[in-house]
mmCIF file of C-alpha atoms in Angstrom:
data_model
loop_
_atom_site.group_PDB
_atom_site.id
_atom_site.type_symbol
_atom_site.label_atom_id
_atom_site.label_comp_id
_atom_site.label_asym_id
_atom_site.label_seq_id
_atom_site.Cartn_x
_atom_site.Cartn_y
_atom_site.Cartn_z
ATOM 1 C CA MET M 728 33.179 -50.493 -38.505
ATOM 2 C CA LEU M 729 35.355 -47.603 -38.575
ATOM 3 C CA LEU M 730 35.589 -45.180 -35.110
ATOM 4 C CA LEU M 731 35.397 -41.433 -36.779
ATOM 5 C CA LYS M 732 37.967 -38.954 -35.868
ATOM 6 C CA TRP M 733 36.737 -37.071 -32.845
ATOM 7 C CA ASP M 734 36.262 -33.760 -35.357
ATOM 8 C CA CYS M 735 34.492 -35.762 -37.693
ATOM 9 C CA LEU M 736 31.833 -36.390 -35.546
ATOM 10 C CA PRO M 737 27.730 -35.000 -35.430
ATOM 11 C CA ASP M 738 28.020 -31.696 -33.606
ATOM 12 C CA GLU M 739 25.592 -32.921 -31.066
ATOM 13 C CA MET M 740 27.989 -36.316 -30.154
ATOM 14 C CA LYS M 741 30.869 -33.449 -29.329
ATOM 15 C CA ASN M 742 30.644 -32.748 -25.532
ATOM 16 C CA GLU M 743 32.726 -33.822 -22.389
ATOM 17 C CA SER M 744 30.734 -37.443 -21.439
ATOM 18 C CA VAL M 745 31.101 -38.770 -25.152
ATOM 19 C CA ARG M 746 34.655 -37.802 -25.050
ATOM 20 C CA LYS M 747 35.070 -40.647 -22.446
ATOM 21 C CA TYR M 748 33.487 -43.095 -23.969
ATOM 22 C CA TYR M 749 35.012 -42.251 -27.430
ATOM 23 C CA ASP M 750 38.983 -42.312 -26.037
ATOM 24 C CA VAL M 751 37.589 -46.071 -24.347
ATOM 25 C CA LEU M 752 36.538 -47.082 -27.906
ATOM 26 C CA LYS M 753 39.311 -45.771 -29.399
ATOM 27 C CA ARG M 754 42.176 -48.281 -28.168
ATOM 28 C CA LYS M 755 39.946 -50.847 -29.147
ATOM 29 C CA LYS M 756 39.920 -50.155 -32.737
ATOM 30 C CA ALA M 757 41.130 -54.524 -33.372
ATOM 31 C CA THR M 758 37.976 -55.231 -31.924
ATOM 32 C CA LEU M 759 35.625 -52.705 -33.135
ATOM 33 C CA MET M 760 37.244 -54.459 -37.219
ATOM 34 C CA LEU M 761 36.373 -57.946 -35.665
ATOM 35 C CA LYS M 762 33.219 -57.111 -34.720
ATOM 36 C CA ARG M 763 31.948 -56.226 -38.571
ATOM 37 C CA ILE M 764 33.652 -58.775 -39.508
ATOM 38 C CA PHE M 765 31.739 -61.333 -37.192
ATOM 39 C CA ASP M 766 28.397 -59.182 -38.122
ATOM 40 C CA ILE M 767 28.978 -59.745 -41.726
ATOM 41 C CA VAL M 768 29.794 -63.013 -41.508
ATOM 42 C CA VAL M 769 27.647 -64.905 -39.404
ATOM 43 C CA SER M 770 24.140 -62.701 -40.618
ATOM 44 C CA LEU M 771 24.856 -64.543 -43.590
ATOM 45 C CA ILE M 772 24.913 -67.593 -42.584
ATOM 46 C CA ILE M 773 22.629 -67.716 -40.332
ATOM 47 C CA LEU M 774 19.899 -65.747 -43.233
ATOM 48 C CA ILE M 775 20.606 -68.985 -45.268
ATOM 49 C CA VAL M 776 20.494 -71.392 -42.425
ATOM 50 C CA LEU M 777 17.270 -69.580 -41.619
ATOM 51 C CA LEU M 778 15.462 -68.729 -44.972
ATOM 52 C CA PRO M 779 13.124 -71.571 -44.780
ATOM 53 C CA VAL M 780 11.849 -70.607 -41.170
ATOM 54 C CA PHE M 781 11.712 -67.389 -42.610
ATOM 55 C CA LEU M 782 9.027 -68.137 -45.307
ATOM 56 C CA ILE M 783 7.421 -69.815 -43.347
ATOM 57 C CA LEU M 784 6.202 -66.819 -40.888
ATOM 58 C CA CYS M 785 6.043 -64.807 -44.002
ATOM 59 C CA ILE M 786 2.922 -67.347 -45.229
ATOM 60 C CA ALA M 787 2.031 -67.148 -41.472
ATOM 61 C CA ILE M 788 1.467 -63.064 -41.355
ATOM 62 C CA LYS M 789 0.021 -63.039 -44.275
ATOM 63 C CA VAL M 790 -2.676 -65.238 -42.999
ATOM 64 C CA ASP M 791 -3.076 -64.503 -39.888
ATOM 65 C CA SER M 792 -4.023 -60.230 -40.795
ATOM 66 C CA LYS M 793 -3.672 -57.684 -43.492
ATOM 67 C CA GLY M 794 -1.038 -55.527 -43.984
ATOM 68 C CA PRO M 795 2.416 -55.968 -45.372
ATOM 69 C CA ILE M 796 4.972 -58.999 -44.333
ATOM 70 C CA MET M 797 7.722 -56.673 -42.880
ATOM 71 C CA PHE M 798 7.058 -53.427 -40.593
ATOM 72 C CA ARG M 799 9.795 -51.345 -41.435
ATOM 73 C CA GLN M 800 10.297 -47.904 -39.051
ATOM 74 C CA ILE M 801 13.249 -45.201 -38.807
ATOM 75 C CA ARG M 802 15.539 -45.497 -36.522
ATOM 76 C CA VAL M 803 18.694 -43.796 -35.225
ATOM 77 C CA THR M 804 21.843 -45.576 -35.281
ATOM 78 C CA GLN M 805 25.248 -44.558 -35.691
ATOM 79 C CA TYR M 806 26.102 -41.177 -35.473
ATOM 80 C CA GLY M 807 23.070 -40.129 -35.340
ATOM 81 C CA ARG M 808 22.431 -41.860 -38.571
ATOM 82 C CA GLU M 809 18.762 -42.145 -39.893
ATOM 83 C CA PHE M 810 17.802 -45.813 -40.920
ATOM 84 C CA LYS M 811 15.095 -48.311 -41.755
ATOM 85 C CA ILE M 812 14.693 -51.760 -39.638
ATOM 86 C CA PHE M 813 13.499 -54.366 -40.717
ATOM 87 C CA LYS M 814 10.599 -56.321 -38.740
ATOM 88 C CA PHE M 815 8.748 -58.765 -39.478
ATOM 89 C CA ARG M 816 5.069 -57.077 -38.738
ATOM 90 C CA THR M 817 3.712 -58.299 -34.951
ATOM 91 C CA MET M 818 0.635 -55.565 -35.071
ATOM 92 C CA VAL M 819 -2.618 -54.566 -37.435
ATOM 93 C CA ASN M 820 -1.274 -52.444 -40.087
ATOM 94 C CA ASN M 821 -0.888 -48.916 -39.496
ATOM 95 C CA ALA M 822 -0.911 -49.437 -36.233
ATOM 96 C CA GLU M 823 1.272 -46.130 -35.150
ATOM 97 C CA ARG M 824 -1.515 -44.220 -36.246
ATOM 98 C CA ILE M 825 -3.678 -46.076 -33.372
ATOM 99 C CA GLY M 826 -1.786 -45.423 -30.211
ATOM 100 C CA THR M 827 1.679 -45.330 -28.830
ATOM 101 C CA GLN M 828 4.888 -45.953 -30.149
ATOM 102 C CA VAL M 829 5.947 -48.398 -27.760
ATOM 103 C CA THR M 830 4.307 -51.085 -26.046
ATOM 104 C CA VAL M 831 2.480 -52.103 -23.488
ATOM 105 C CA LYS M 832 0.815 -55.444 -22.413
ATOM 106 C CA ASN M 833 -1.797 -57.237 -23.839
ATOM 107 C CA ASP M 834 -2.203 -54.271 -26.220
ATOM 108 C CA SER M 835 -4.551 -54.742 -28.667
ATOM 109 C CA ARG M 836 -2.753 -53.525 -31.530
ATOM 110 C CA VAL M 837 -1.013 -57.075 -31.227
ATOM 111 C CA THR M 838 -1.720 -59.788 -34.075
ATOM 112 C CA LYS M 839 -2.642 -63.372 -32.594
ATOM 113 C CA VAL M 840 0.771 -64.173 -34.851
ATOM 114 C CA GLY M 841 2.593 -61.540 -33.606
ATOM 115 C CA LYS M 842 2.357 -62.459 -29.618
ATOM 116 C CA VAL M 843 4.167 -65.782 -30.921
ATOM 117 C CA LEU M 844 6.468 -64.219 -33.238
ATOM 118 C CA ARG M 845 7.308 -61.116 -29.857
ATOM 119 C CA LYS M 846 7.489 -63.479 -27.396
ATOM 120 C CA SER M 847 10.290 -66.110 -29.112
ATOM 121 C CA ARG M 848 11.994 -62.680 -30.656
ATOM 122 C CA LEU M 849 11.444 -64.115 -33.829
ATOM 123 C CA ASP M 850 9.858 -60.767 -34.939
ATOM 124 C CA GLU M 851 14.110 -59.645 -34.968
ATOM 125 C CA ILE M 852 15.242 -62.552 -37.799
ATOM 126 C CA PRO M 853 14.816 -59.546 -40.308
ATOM 127 C CA GLN M 854 17.437 -57.288 -38.804
ATOM 128 C CA LEU M 855 19.944 -59.875 -39.901
ATOM 129 C CA LEU M 856 20.120 -57.444 -43.130
ATOM 130 C CA ASN M 857 19.928 -54.773 -41.040
ATOM 131 C CA ILE M 858 23.529 -56.457 -39.982
ATOM 132 C CA PHE M 859 24.291 -57.523 -42.648
ATOM 133 C CA TYR M 860 24.149 -53.736 -44.503
ATOM 134 C CA GLY M 861 25.639 -52.443 -41.605
ATOM 135 C CA ASP M 862 23.167 -50.284 -40.433
ATOM 136 C CA MET M 863 22.956 -52.672 -36.965
ATOM 137 C CA SER M 864 25.150 -54.971 -35.519
ATOM 138 C CA PHE M 865 24.169 -58.400 -33.517
ATOM 139 C CA VAL M 866 25.080 -56.589 -29.859
ATOM 140 C CA GLY M 867 24.264 -53.167 -28.808
ATOM 141 C CA THR M 868 21.953 -50.123 -27.616
ATOM 142 C CA ARG M 869 18.442 -50.887 -29.714
ATOM 143 C CA PRO M 870 17.844 -48.421 -32.232
ATOM 144 C CA GLU M 871 14.976 -45.960 -30.879
ATOM 145 C CA VAL M 872 12.795 -43.800 -32.997
ATOM 146 C CA VAL M 873 13.746 -39.906 -33.500
ATOM 147 C CA LYS M 874 11.355 -38.699 -30.597
ATOM 148 C CA PHE M 875 12.709 -40.854 -27.990
ATOM 149 C CA VAL M 876 16.555 -39.721 -28.889
ATOM 150 C CA ASP M 877 15.725 -36.530 -28.943
ATOM 151 C CA HIS M 878 15.382 -36.443 -24.861
ATOM 152 C CA TYR M 879 19.241 -38.380 -25.069
ATOM 153 C CA THR M 880 21.302 -36.581 -21.908
ATOM 154 C CA ASP M 881 24.944 -35.454 -23.455
ATOM 155 C CA GLN M 882 25.971 -38.605 -21.289
ATOM 156 C CA MET M 883 23.367 -41.528 -23.372
ATOM 157 C CA MET M 884 24.539 -39.189 -27.294
ATOM 158 C CA ALA M 885 27.676 -42.145 -26.771
ATOM 159 C CA THR M 886 25.630 -45.171 -27.636
ATOM 160 C CA LEU M 887 25.870 -43.608 -30.898
ATOM 161 C CA LEU M 888 29.516 -43.996 -31.085
ATOM 162 C CA LEU M 889 28.285 -47.950 -32.596
ATOM 163 C CA PRO M 890 25.872 -49.314 -34.165
ATOM 164 C CA ALA M 891 22.597 -49.769 -33.235
ATOM 165 C CA GLY M 892 21.837 -53.859 -31.672
ATOM 166 C CA VAL M 893 20.084 -56.730 -31.739
ATOM 167 C CA THR M 894 19.893 -57.451 -28.486
ATOM 168 C CA SER M 895 22.155 -55.827 -25.783
ATOM 169 C CA GLU M 896 22.224 -56.754 -21.813
ATOM 170 C CA ALA M 897 19.580 -54.185 -21.709
ATOM 171 C CA SER M 898 17.367 -55.922 -23.498
ATOM 172 C CA ILE M 899 17.626 -58.946 -21.749
ATOM 173 C CA VAL M 900 17.161 -56.848 -18.527
ATOM 174 C CA TYR M 901 13.937 -55.223 -19.513
ATOM 175 C CA LYS M 902 13.078 -58.009 -22.205
ATOM 176 C CA ASP M 903 9.663 -57.413 -21.427
ATOM 177 C CA GLU M 904 9.274 -53.764 -20.429
ATOM 178 C CA GLU M 905 6.017 -53.584 -21.535
ATOM 179 C CA LYS M 906 4.899 -54.954 -18.174
ATOM 180 C CA ILE M 907 6.221 -51.713 -16.374
ATOM 181 C CA LEU M 908 4.359 -49.572 -19.036
ATOM 182 C CA THR M 909 1.036 -51.541 -18.882
ATOM 183 C CA ASN M 910 -0.124 -48.994 -16.255
ATOM 184 C CA ALA M 911 1.232 -45.853 -17.018
ATOM 185 C CA SER M 912 -1.100 -43.583 -17.872
ATOM 186 C CA ASP M 913 1.436 -41.995 -20.680
ATOM 187 C CA ALA M 914 3.472 -44.522 -22.152
ATOM 188 C CA ASP M 915 5.863 -42.940 -23.891
ATOM 189 C CA LYS M 916 6.616 -40.345 -21.265
ATOM 190 C CA THR M 917 7.069 -42.965 -18.748
ATOM 191 C CA TYR M 918 9.458 -44.709 -21.478
ATOM 192 C CA VAL M 919 11.610 -41.378 -21.649
ATOM 193 C CA ASP M 920 11.609 -40.802 -18.015
ATOM 194 C CA VAL M 921 12.120 -44.078 -16.175
ATOM 195 C CA VAL M 922 12.818 -46.807 -18.242
ATOM 196 C CA LEU M 923 15.678 -45.506 -20.464
ATOM 197 C CA PRO M 924 17.313 -44.139 -17.973
ATOM 198 C CA GLU M 925 17.773 -47.602 -16.393
ATOM 199 C CA LYS M 926 18.116 -49.462 -19.656
ATOM 200 C CA MET M 927 21.263 -46.730 -20.570
ATOM 201 C CA LYS M 928 23.295 -47.676 -17.792
ATOM 202 C CA TYR M 929 23.916 -51.424 -19.171
ATOM 203 C CA ASN M 930 24.301 -49.677 -22.843
ATOM 204 C CA LEU M 931 27.283 -47.061 -21.416
ATOM 205 C CA ARG M 932 28.765 -49.665 -19.539
ATOM 206 C CA SER M 933 28.998 -52.259 -22.185
ATOM 207 C CA ILE M 934 30.956 -49.533 -24.290
ATOM 208 C CA GLU M 935 33.207 -49.758 -21.322
ATOM 209 C CA GLU M 936 33.493 -52.887 -20.924
ATOM 210 C CA LEU M 937 33.528 -54.340 -25.343
ATOM 211 C CA SER M 938 34.722 -57.235 -26.489
ATOM 212 C CA ILE M 939 34.074 -60.244 -28.820
ATOM 213 C CA LEU M 940 33.813 -62.768 -26.281
ATOM 214 C CA GLY M 941 31.537 -60.709 -24.152
ATOM 215 C CA GLU M 942 29.252 -59.988 -27.082
ATOM 216 C CA ILE M 943 29.388 -63.795 -27.543
ATOM 217 C CA LYS M 944 28.093 -64.396 -24.564
ATOM 218 C CA THR M 945 25.232 -61.516 -24.170
ATOM 219 C CA MET M 946 24.489 -62.840 -27.124
ATOM 220 C CA VAL M 947 23.530 -66.898 -25.613
ATOM 221 C CA ARG M 948 22.184 -64.539 -22.539
ATOM 222 C CA THR M 949 19.642 -63.763 -25.266
ATOM 223 C CA VAL M 950 18.445 -67.180 -25.827
ATOM 224 C CA LEU M 951 18.486 -68.371 -22.682
ATOM 225 C CA ALA M 952 16.318 -65.209 -21.490
ATOM 226 C CA ILE M 953 13.763 -65.908 -24.475
ATOM 227 C CA VAL M 954 13.526 -69.818 -23.339
ATOM 228 C CA GLY M 955 13.417 -68.656 -19.676
ATOM 229 C CA LYS M 956 11.271 -66.288 -17.491
ATOM 230 C CA GLY M 957 10.094 -63.103 -18.225
ATOM 231 C CA ILE M 958 10.845 -60.162 -16.497
ATOM 232 C CA ASN M 959 11.691 -60.845 -12.371
ATOM 233 C CA SER M 960 10.445 -59.242 -9.602
ATOM 234 C CA GLU M 961 13.938 -57.097 -8.344
ATOM 235 C CA THR M 962 14.365 -55.294 -12.366
ATOM 236 C CA ILE M 963 10.479 -53.974 -11.787
ATOM 237 C CA ASP M 964 11.033 -52.602 -7.568
ATOM 238 C CA VAL M 965 14.251 -51.322 -9.275
ATOM 239 C CA ILE M 966 12.046 -49.227 -11.989
ATOM 240 C CA ALA M 967 9.096 -48.287 -9.051
ATOM 241 C CA THR M 968 11.791 -47.299 -6.612
ATOM 242 C CA THR M 969 13.855 -44.695 -9.589
ATOM 243 C CA LYS M 970 9.554 -43.510 -10.489
ATOM 244 C CA GLU M 971 9.032 -42.676 -6.827
ATOM 245 C CA GLU M 972 12.708 -41.181 -6.161
ATOM 246 C CA LYS M 973 12.171 -38.989 -9.356
ATOM 247 C CA ASN M 974 8.809 -38.115 -8.388
ATOM 248 C CA LYS M 975 10.389 -37.303 -4.383
ATOM 249 C CA LYS M 976 12.485 -35.202 -5.913
ATOM 250 C CA LYS M 977 10.109 -33.415 -8.287
ATOM 251 C CA ARG M 978 7.735 -32.366 -4.752
ATOM 252 C CA ASN M 979 11.266 -31.220 -2.925
ATOM 253 C CA ASP M 980 11.610 -29.053 -6.344
#
């Protein structure tokens, strides 16, 4: 996992806000190399071990509803490069044509098998292929669709210095973010204006604190979060407070 020279970065990433995080990563070249080696070795081992589970889930998805087994969507990863993410399909076929690009609680588009896959995060298993190919890493900012990346601030662009990840501290805290978006009149707008900025605080801090041990801890915490409780009331309060502050600011302006 190489860090490009500053002059080779996309123009939209070459700003002072990104430079701060770039300089941090520049001092962690050995960690970046170990991170890539870890991704290759561990993803290959897990793919082999989970092959039987992989096959069972493929059959379950196909029997449950019409459509392809895999859901592939254009997402954005390191340096703003677009790639197709692998996920087990958890919604009815062509779900994006009949709704928003974020999922809300009790979304009618989610299939029966899809509900189980989403709750257990088993729908993410195919992303091991993305990790092995180098499009993603085990830990990093979740890959967004292009329309959301277009709303990134200069500082948020710093998250594109690293490959997108399957999980992160932000993913753990907001693992049930659809609960926040359920009552929103415009789920996409609420995600961009309220949820995304809060998640990015965790993502940016993770760049500053990057370490292999820290990433392993995040992976363990992810597993514990999946089998534990969902989003807590404190997190929802933070989101609600942030939204109220934004609305108050708009009224004052």
